[in-house]
Amino acid sequence: MVSTQLVQVGLLFAAKAMVVAASKQCVELNVSVPVVATNNYYAMPQVNSNIDAVQWALNFSSWDSLTPAARDQGPKAINHTFNINARLCVPSTKTDKSDILQIAVQGNAWDKRYWDVSVEPAEHSYVDAVISKGYSILMFDRIGTGKSDLPNAYEDVQVATEIEILAQITSMVRNKTLLSSAKVVSTTDNVTVSEPNPKHIVHVGHSYGSLLITGLLNQHGDMTDAALLTGFLPNSTQINAVPVAAFEHDFAPISDPVRFGKFSSGYIVLTSLNTLQKVYFTKATLEPELLNFTEEIKQPEAVALYASGGQAYVQRGPAYKGPVQLIAGEFDYVNCKGDCKGTYTEESIKNSTYPTASDVTVYLQPDTAHALTVAKNASALFEVMFSYLDKHGF
């Protein structure tokens, strides 16, 4: 079944009142994740200064820029155990959703705090919204961000490796070995959180995190039961129409030595509030406090991520047969060059990207851009996502 949803703004804002019925109990973990993957060596300029960062962006943005295939100089074998910082949150009381775990993966330039916005959390924290509905949720800092390992930005931090990290974490949950594979860093009020043992797993993505989950569906299709992919619209007629040079980047350790001094060659970071606004916001749902929050928690990006996206579309493993909800902001500049209406068909997305899915539904969130949790109408979107899960039995 393929269906389209477009909900009026008035209905969405009517859904804003969300009350957290159960408090969240969370544990922060450092998880050792062994990964075997095949990355690629890609030809690209080195980035060791702000001047280099600009030249790198131009190298990827000019009309005659090399395609990823043309940049490919051969396979790079990865066989390494990465330290991944994760956070598991569960409701304080048992619910009818207790057997469902959501695993959330954020996009580039964020860490896991994207899902648990501290500004007006009743409106913007996806974690609190999930807990209020009775689900549990697991988030983690992707490699190259936050408290996780910061590997080589050219050879290690690529889509193939990140997909396998996600697959390994999901497998640990399925096999009930997540906590036994981890070191507990901290807990909420010293509570004891039990080893997750979900009957169902839902993967939730934002932007590049949605691409990684798409790779999981293509390569490990039996690992998940449903996918909610936000900030993501594959096959849009405007996809890749906005080059990376449209957004200002600096070399991360020079941009902010206090925050990013530990990052090495090849890590870039978005520079200013103006740049963050262009990437993530539209004025109608922009609050200055949320823009400032985005600046406070922004993360560097590894340059090889911009060459390795095609690794997500390598088909192997069991076919994915569950439902997929794709969500984009109506005025997403990154995916649609500023207006997503009329840039896609669900039929094309299903046929090209999720051919064996039981359902593919595209939803456009009105008056919203690329970052959905920090838009003023975030909680209304969360209700749309939960309704889709309810419709499909999750």
Short mmCIF file of C-alpha atoms in Angstrom, two decimals:
data_model
loop_
_atom_site.label_atom_id
_atom_site.label_comp_id
_atom_site.label_asym_id
_atom_site.label_seq_id
_atom_site.Cartn_x
_atom_site.Cartn_y
_atom_site.Cartn_z
CA MET A 1 0.00 0.00 0.00
CA VAL A 2 1.26 3.47 -0.89
CA SER A 3 -0.53 6.48 0.57
CA THR A 4 -0.06 10.22 0.93
CA GLN A 5 -0.68 12.37 3.99
CA LEU A 6 -0.83 16.15 4.15
CA VAL A 7 -2.28 17.52 7.38
CA GLN A 8 -3.37 21.11 7.78
CA VAL A 9 -1.40 23.41 10.05
CA GLY A 10 -4.34 23.99 12.36
CA LEU A 11 -4.71 20.29 13.10
CA LEU A 12 -1.01 19.94 13.77
CA PHE A 13 -0.83 22.79 16.23
CA ALA A 14 -3.90 21.45 18.00
CA ALA A 15 -1.84 18.37 18.88
CA LYS A 16 0.83 20.35 20.73
CA ALA A 17 -0.26 19.55 24.28
CA MET A 18 1.72 16.48 25.33
CA VAL A 19 1.99 15.39 28.93
CA VAL A 20 4.66 12.94 29.99
CA ALA A 21 2.67 10.27 31.84
CA ALA A 22 5.68 8.27 32.99
CA SER A 23 9.06 9.59 33.98
CA LYS A 24 12.11 8.39 32.08
CA GLN A 25 14.78 6.23 33.62
CA CYS A 26 18.00 6.44 31.66
CA VAL A 27 21.41 4.84 31.66
CA GLU A 28 24.47 6.17 29.81
CA LEU A 29 26.71 3.48 28.38
CA ASN A 30 30.05 3.07 26.68
CA VAL A 31 29.54 0.13 24.32
CA SER A 32 32.36 -1.78 22.64
CA VAL A 33 31.16 -2.44 19.09
CA PRO A 34 33.25 -4.74 16.85
CA VAL A 35 32.91 -3.89 13.17
CA VAL A 36 33.98 -5.62 9.99
CA ALA A 37 33.16 -3.51 6.93
CA THR A 38 34.44 -2.46 3.54
CA ASN A 39 34.95 1.27 3.11
CA ASN A 40 36.64 2.98 0.17
CA TYR A 41 39.62 5.21 -0.37
CA TYR A 42 38.26 8.42 -1.89
CA ALA A 43 40.24 11.10 -3.70
CA MET A 44 39.57 14.45 -2.04
CA PRO A 45 41.49 17.45 -0.67
CA GLN A 46 42.87 17.20 2.86
CA VAL A 47 41.35 19.61 5.38
CA ASN A 48 43.81 21.02 7.94
CA SER A 49 42.79 24.70 7.98
CA ASN A 50 39.81 26.96 7.34
CA ILE A 51 41.18 27.70 3.88
CA ASP A 52 41.32 23.95 3.24
CA ALA A 53 37.72 23.60 4.42
CA VAL A 54 36.51 26.13 1.84
CA GLN A 55 38.55 24.49 -0.93
CA TRP A 56 37.22 21.06 0.03
CA ALA A 57 33.63 22.37 -0.21
CA LEU A 58 34.32 23.89 -3.62
CA ASN A 59 35.89 20.63 -4.75
CA PHE A 60 32.62 18.86 -3.93
CA SER A 61 30.36 21.62 -5.34
CA SER A 62 31.63 22.74 -8.73
CA TRP A 63 29.74 21.75 -11.88
CA ASP A 64 32.49 19.35 -12.89
CA SER A 65 33.07 17.82 -9.45
CA LEU A 66 34.03 14.18 -9.47
CA THR A 67 31.27 11.71 -8.71
CA PRO A 68 31.81 9.39 -5.74
CA ALA A 69 32.48 6.57 -8.22
CA ALA A 70 35.18 8.65 -9.90
CA ARG A 71 36.72 9.46 -6.51
CA ASP A 72 36.85 5.77 -5.53
CA GLN A 73 40.43 4.50 -5.45
CA GLY A 74 39.70 1.04 -4.13
CA PRO A 75 38.39 -0.80 -1.05
CA LYS A 76 39.52 -0.11 2.50
CA ALA A 77 39.01 -3.00 4.93
CA ILE A 78 37.74 -2.09 8.39
CA ASN A 79 38.20 -4.55 11.24
CA HIS A 80 38.05 -2.55 14.43
CA THR A 81 36.22 -2.26 17.75
CA PHE A 82 34.77 1.20 18.29
CA ASN A 83 33.73 2.76 21.59
CA ILE A 84 30.19 4.06 21.21
CA ASN A 85 28.57 6.27 23.83
CA ALA A 86 24.89 5.43 24.10
CA ARG A 87 21.87 6.32 26.21
CA LEU A 88 19.00 3.96 26.94
CA CYS A 89 15.77 5.40 28.39
CA VAL A 90 12.78 3.38 29.59
CA PRO A 91 9.46 4.34 31.20
CA SER A 92 9.33 4.22 34.99
CA THR A 93 6.21 2.04 34.81
CA LYS A 94 5.29 -0.95 32.64
CA THR A 95 3.12 -0.07 29.63
CA ASP A 96 1.44 -1.76 26.68
CA LYS A 97 4.41 -0.62 24.56
CA SER A 98 7.04 -2.06 26.89
CA ASP A 99 7.97 -4.71 24.35
CA ILE A 100 8.86 -2.10 21.70
CA LEU A 101 12.25 -0.39 21.58
CA GLN A 102 13.00 2.54 19.32
CA ILE A 103 16.62 2.95 18.16
CA ALA A 104 17.24 6.54 17.05
CA VAL A 105 20.03 7.72 14.73
CA GLN A 106 20.59 11.44 14.18
CA GLY A 107 22.06 13.16 11.14
CA ASN A 108 25.40 14.81 10.46
CA ALA A 109 26.48 17.72 12.67
CA TRP A 110 24.46 16.45 15.67
CA ASP A 111 25.02 14.06 18.54
CA LYS A 112 22.32 12.09 20.35
CA ARG A 113 21.05 15.25 22.08
CA TYR A 114 19.11 15.96 18.89
CA TRP A 115 16.49 13.54 20.24
CA ASP A 116 16.29 15.03 23.74
CA VAL A 117 16.11 18.79 23.26
CA SER A 118 16.49 20.56 26.61
CA VAL A 119 14.65 23.73 25.50
CA GLU A 120 10.94 23.29 26.29
CA PRO A 121 11.30 19.50 26.38
CA ALA A 122 7.53 18.94 26.59
CA GLU A 123 7.39 20.35 23.06
CA HIS A 124 10.73 19.32 21.59
CA SER A 125 12.12 16.22 23.33
CA TYR A 126 11.40 13.18 21.21
CA VAL A 127 12.70 11.08 24.11
CA ASP A 128 10.07 12.47 26.46
CA ALA A 129 7.38 11.98 23.83
CA VAL A 130 8.43 8.35 23.32
CA ILE A 131 8.42 7.68 27.06
CA SER A 132 4.98 9.30 27.41
CA LYS A 133 3.64 6.76 24.91
CA GLY A 134 5.20 3.86 26.78
CA TYR A 135 8.05 3.02 24.39
CA SER A 136 11.72 2.69 25.33
CA ILE A 137 14.42 4.39 23.27
CA LEU A 138 18.13 3.85 22.61
CA MET A 139 20.30 6.64 21.16
CA PHE A 140 24.02 6.79 20.53
CA ASP A 141 26.68 9.19 19.36
CA ARG A 142 27.80 8.17 15.90
CA ILE A 143 31.54 7.76 15.41
CA GLY A 144 33.16 11.13 14.85
CA THR A 145 30.72 12.89 17.19
CA GLY A 146 30.02 13.45 20.86
CA LYS A 147 31.54 11.02 23.34
CA SER A 148 32.14 8.20 20.86
CA ASP A 149 35.44 7.46 19.13
CA LEU A 150 36.76 10.07 16.68
CA PRO A 151 38.47 7.94 13.99
CA ASN A 152 40.17 8.91 10.75
CA ALA A 153 37.81 11.26 8.89
CA TYR A 154 38.90 10.07 5.45
CA GLU A 155 39.14 6.30 5.75
CA ASP A 156 37.11 5.18 8.78
CA VAL A 157 34.06 7.43 9.18
CA GLN A 158 32.08 6.27 6.17
CA VAL A 159 28.57 4.99 5.61
CA ALA A 160 29.53 1.31 5.35
CA THR A 161 31.17 1.36 8.78
CA GLU A 162 28.32 3.33 10.33
CA ILE A 163 25.74 0.88 8.98
CA GLU A 164 27.64 -2.00 10.56
CA ILE A 165 27.86 -0.16 13.88
CA LEU A 166 24.08 0.26 13.79
CA ALA A 167 23.65 -3.40 12.83
CA GLN A 168 25.90 -4.56 15.66
CA ILE A 169 24.10 -2.44 18.24
CA THR A 170 20.75 -3.73 16.98
CA SER A 171 22.06 -7.30 17.14
CA MET A 172 23.19 -6.76 20.74
CA VAL A 173 19.66 -5.68 21.61
CA ARG A 174 18.15 -8.66 19.78
CA ASN A 175 20.54 -11.03 21.56
CA LYS A 176 20.06 -9.38 24.97
CA THR A 177 23.77 -8.53 25.27
CA LEU A 178 23.74 -4.72 25.06
CA LEU A 179 24.33 -4.05 28.75
CA SER A 180 26.74 -6.95 29.16
CA SER A 181 28.79 -5.49 26.28
CA ALA A 182 28.88 -2.06 27.88
CA LYS A 183 30.27 -0.08 30.77
CA VAL A 184 27.71 1.97 32.69
CA VAL A 185 28.74 5.63 32.84
CA SER A 186 25.78 7.06 34.75
CA THR A 187 22.12 6.44 35.52
CA THR A 188 19.07 8.55 36.36
CA ASP A 189 18.82 8.79 40.17
CA ASN A 190 20.88 5.60 40.51
CA VAL A 191 18.06 3.47 39.12
CA THR A 192 18.75 0.00 37.76
CA VAL A 193 17.81 -0.45 34.10
CA SER A 194 17.34 -4.03 32.96
CA GLU A 195 18.78 -5.58 29.82
CA PRO A 196 16.45 -4.68 26.92
CA ASN A 197 14.44 -7.61 25.63
CA PRO A 198 12.05 -6.11 23.05
CA LYS A 199 9.63 -8.08 20.94
CA HIS A 200 9.78 -5.36 18.29
CA ILE A 201 12.39 -2.81 17.23
CA VAL A 202 11.60 0.42 15.40
CA HIS A 203 14.44 2.40 13.84
CA VAL A 204 14.01 6.17 13.80
CA GLY A 205 16.32 8.37 11.77
CA HIS A 206 17.00 11.99 11.01
CA SER A 207 18.71 13.10 7.78
CA TYR A 208 21.97 11.13 7.36
CA GLY A 209 20.77 8.87 10.17
CA SER A 210 17.82 8.00 7.94
CA LEU A 211 20.27 7.15 5.16
CA LEU A 212 22.11 4.82 7.54
CA ILE A 213 18.84 3.12 8.46
CA THR A 214 18.05 2.77 4.75
CA GLY A 215 21.39 0.99 4.46
CA LEU A 216 20.38 -1.26 7.36
CA LEU A 217 17.13 -2.13 5.55
CA ASN A 218 19.06 -2.95 2.38
CA GLN A 219 21.74 -5.04 4.06
CA HIS A 220 20.15 -6.38 7.27
CA GLY A 221 16.46 -6.28 6.43
CA ASP A 222 15.45 -8.74 9.15
CA MET A 223 16.85 -6.63 12.00
CA THR A 224 13.99 -4.14 12.28
CA ASP A 225 10.20 -4.17 12.27
CA ALA A 226 9.42 -0.59 11.22
CA ALA A 227 11.29 2.52 10.09
CA LEU A 228 10.48 6.19 10.69
CA LEU A 229 12.82 8.21 8.48
CA THR A 230 12.70 11.96 9.10
CA GLY A 231 14.57 14.73 7.29
CA PHE A 232 14.93 12.37 4.35
CA LEU A 233 13.33 12.27 0.92
CA PRO A 234 15.19 9.96 -1.48
CA ASN A 235 14.44 10.37 -5.16
CA SER A 236 13.32 13.97 -4.71
CA THR A 237 13.77 15.84 -7.98
CA GLN A 238 15.81 18.38 -6.00
CA ILE A 239 18.01 15.97 -4.04
CA ASN A 240 21.65 17.09 -4.21
CA ALA A 241 20.56 20.34 -5.89
CA VAL A 242 22.05 22.37 -3.02
CA PRO A 243 25.84 21.89 -2.93
CA VAL A 244 27.78 21.66 0.31
CA ALA A 245 29.51 24.96 -0.52
CA ALA A 246 26.15 26.69 0.06
CA PHE A 247 26.79 26.18 3.78
CA GLU A 248 29.86 27.63 5.44
CA HIS A 249 32.23 25.18 7.12
CA ASP A 250 35.44 25.68 9.08
CA PHE A 251 38.12 23.20 10.11
CA ALA A 252 36.65 22.03 13.43
CA PRO A 253 39.66 22.33 15.81
CA ILE A 254 40.42 25.86 14.56
CA SER A 255 36.77 26.93 14.63
CA ASP A 256 36.41 26.19 18.35
CA PRO A 257 39.56 24.81 20.04
CA VAL A 258 37.80 24.40 23.38
CA ARG A 259 34.97 22.25 22.04
CA PHE A 260 36.62 20.66 19.03
CA GLY A 261 40.33 20.72 19.72
CA LYS A 262 40.45 16.90 19.95
CA PHE A 263 39.23 16.49 16.34
CA SER A 264 41.87 15.72 13.72
CA SER A 265 42.39 16.32 10.00
CA GLY A 266 39.26 16.08 7.88
CA TYR A 267 36.66 17.19 10.42
CA ILE A 268 34.63 20.25 9.42
CA VAL A 269 31.93 22.14 11.32
CA LEU A 270 29.11 24.52 10.39
CA THR A 271 30.26 28.03 11.22
CA SER A 272 27.52 30.41 12.36
CA LEU A 273 23.92 30.95 13.40
CA ASN A 274 23.16 32.15 9.86
CA THR A 275 24.51 28.92 8.39
CA LEU A 276 22.60 26.79 10.90
CA GLN A 277 19.41 28.68 10.06
CA LYS A 278 19.90 28.00 6.33
CA VAL A 279 20.48 24.30 6.90
CA TYR A 280 17.88 23.54 9.54
CA PHE A 281 15.16 26.19 9.95
CA THR A 282 12.43 28.20 8.28
CA LYS A 283 11.26 31.45 9.85
CA ALA A 284 7.66 30.39 10.54
CA THR A 285 8.74 27.78 13.10
CA LEU A 286 12.05 29.29 14.22
CA GLU A 287 12.61 30.27 17.85
CA PRO A 288 15.93 32.06 18.57
CA GLU A 289 16.44 29.95 21.69
CA LEU A 290 16.27 26.78 19.62
CA LEU A 291 18.69 28.20 17.06
CA ASN A 292 21.09 28.97 19.92
CA PHE A 293 20.60 25.45 21.28
CA THR A 294 21.54 24.06 17.86
CA GLU A 295 24.75 26.10 17.96
CA GLU A 296 25.53 24.88 21.48
CA ILE A 297 25.28 21.18 20.61
CA LYS A 298 26.47 21.18 16.97
CA GLN A 299 29.07 18.58 16.07
CA PRO A 300 31.82 18.27 13.45
CA GLU A 301 31.38 16.15 10.33
CA ALA A 302 33.89 13.77 8.74
CA VAL A 303 34.50 14.72 5.11
CA ALA A 304 34.33 11.15 3.75
CA LEU A 305 30.64 11.00 4.63
CA TYR A 306 30.02 13.25 1.63
CA ALA A 307 31.57 10.71 -0.74
CA SER A 308 30.32 7.45 0.77
CA GLY A 309 26.52 7.83 0.72
CA GLY A 310 26.16 5.30 -2.09
CA GLN A 311 27.36 2.56 0.26
CA ALA A 312 23.86 2.60 1.80
CA TYR A 313 22.31 1.35 -1.43
CA VAL A 314 24.36 -1.83 -1.75
CA GLN A 315 21.77 -4.61 -1.70
CA ARG A 316 22.53 -7.74 0.25
CA GLY A 317 20.96 -9.78 3.01
CA PRO A 318 17.30 -10.48 3.77
CA ALA A 319 14.70 -8.20 2.19
CA TYR A 320 12.98 -5.70 4.46
CA LYS A 321 9.22 -6.28 4.54
CA GLY A 322 8.00 -3.81 7.16
CA PRO A 323 6.48 -0.31 6.88
CA VAL A 324 8.44 2.88 6.13
CA GLN A 325 7.27 6.38 6.99
CA LEU A 326 9.31 9.13 5.34
CA ILE A 327 9.00 12.62 6.80
CA ALA A 328 10.35 15.88 5.43
CA GLY A 329 9.76 19.46 6.40
CA GLU A 330 7.60 21.24 3.84
CA PHE A 331 10.37 23.82 3.31
CA ASP A 332 13.41 21.59 3.65
CA TYR A 333 16.28 23.35 1.86
CA VAL A 334 18.67 20.39 2.09
CA ASN A 335 16.37 17.78 0.55
CA CYS A 336 14.19 19.88 -1.74
CA LYS A 337 15.94 23.21 -2.34
CA GLY A 338 13.39 24.92 -0.13
CA ASP A 339 10.00 23.44 -1.08
CA CYS A 340 9.28 19.70 -1.07
CA LYS A 341 5.79 19.85 -2.55
CA GLY A 342 5.73 18.27 -5.99
CA THR A 343 9.31 17.01 -5.84
CA TYR A 344 8.57 13.31 -5.33
CA THR A 345 6.11 10.49 -5.83
CA GLU A 346 5.67 7.74 -3.31
CA GLU A 347 5.50 5.20 -6.11
CA SER A 348 8.96 6.19 -7.31
CA ILE A 349 10.43 6.16 -3.79
CA LYS A 350 8.99 2.72 -3.07
CA ASN A 351 10.12 1.23 -6.37
CA SER A 352 13.62 2.67 -6.25
CA THR A 353 14.49 2.49 -2.57
CA TYR A 354 12.11 0.29 -0.55
CA PRO A 355 10.69 -2.17 -3.11
CA THR A 356 9.81 -4.93 -0.63
CA ALA A 357 8.40 -2.72 2.14
CA SER A 358 4.83 -3.44 3.17
CA ASP A 359 3.97 0.26 3.11
CA VAL A 360 5.70 3.48 2.07
CA THR A 361 4.10 6.72 3.22
CA VAL A 362 5.50 10.22 2.76
CA TYR A 363 4.43 12.99 5.11
CA LEU A 364 5.34 16.67 4.79
CA GLN A 365 5.39 18.61 8.07
CA PRO A 366 3.93 22.08 7.38
CA ASP A 367 6.04 25.21 7.93
CA THR A 368 9.11 23.16 8.88
CA ALA A 369 12.57 22.79 7.39
CA HIS A 370 15.31 20.16 7.86
CA ALA A 371 15.61 19.84 11.65
CA LEU A 372 12.30 18.70 13.03
CA THR A 373 12.81 18.37 16.80
CA VAL A 374 13.85 22.04 17.07
CA ALA A 375 10.91 23.41 15.08
CA LYS A 376 8.07 25.06 17.01
CA ASN A 377 5.57 22.41 15.90
CA ALA A 378 7.71 19.41 16.89
CA SER A 379 5.27 17.71 19.25
CA ALA A 380 2.56 17.68 16.57
CA LEU A 381 4.94 15.79 14.30
CA PHE A 382 5.68 13.28 17.05
CA GLU A 383 1.95 12.52 17.19
CA VAL A 384 1.95 11.85 13.44
CA MET A 385 4.83 9.41 13.89
CA PHE A 386 3.16 7.59 16.77
CA SER A 387 -0.11 7.36 14.84
CA TYR A 388 1.74 5.68 11.99
CA LEU A 389 3.24 3.15 14.39
CA ASP A 390 -0.16 2.50 15.96
CA LYS A 391 -1.65 1.95 12.50
CA HIS A 392 0.92 -0.77 11.85
CA GLY A 393 0.64 -2.47 15.22
CA PHE A 394 3.64 -0.94 17.01
#
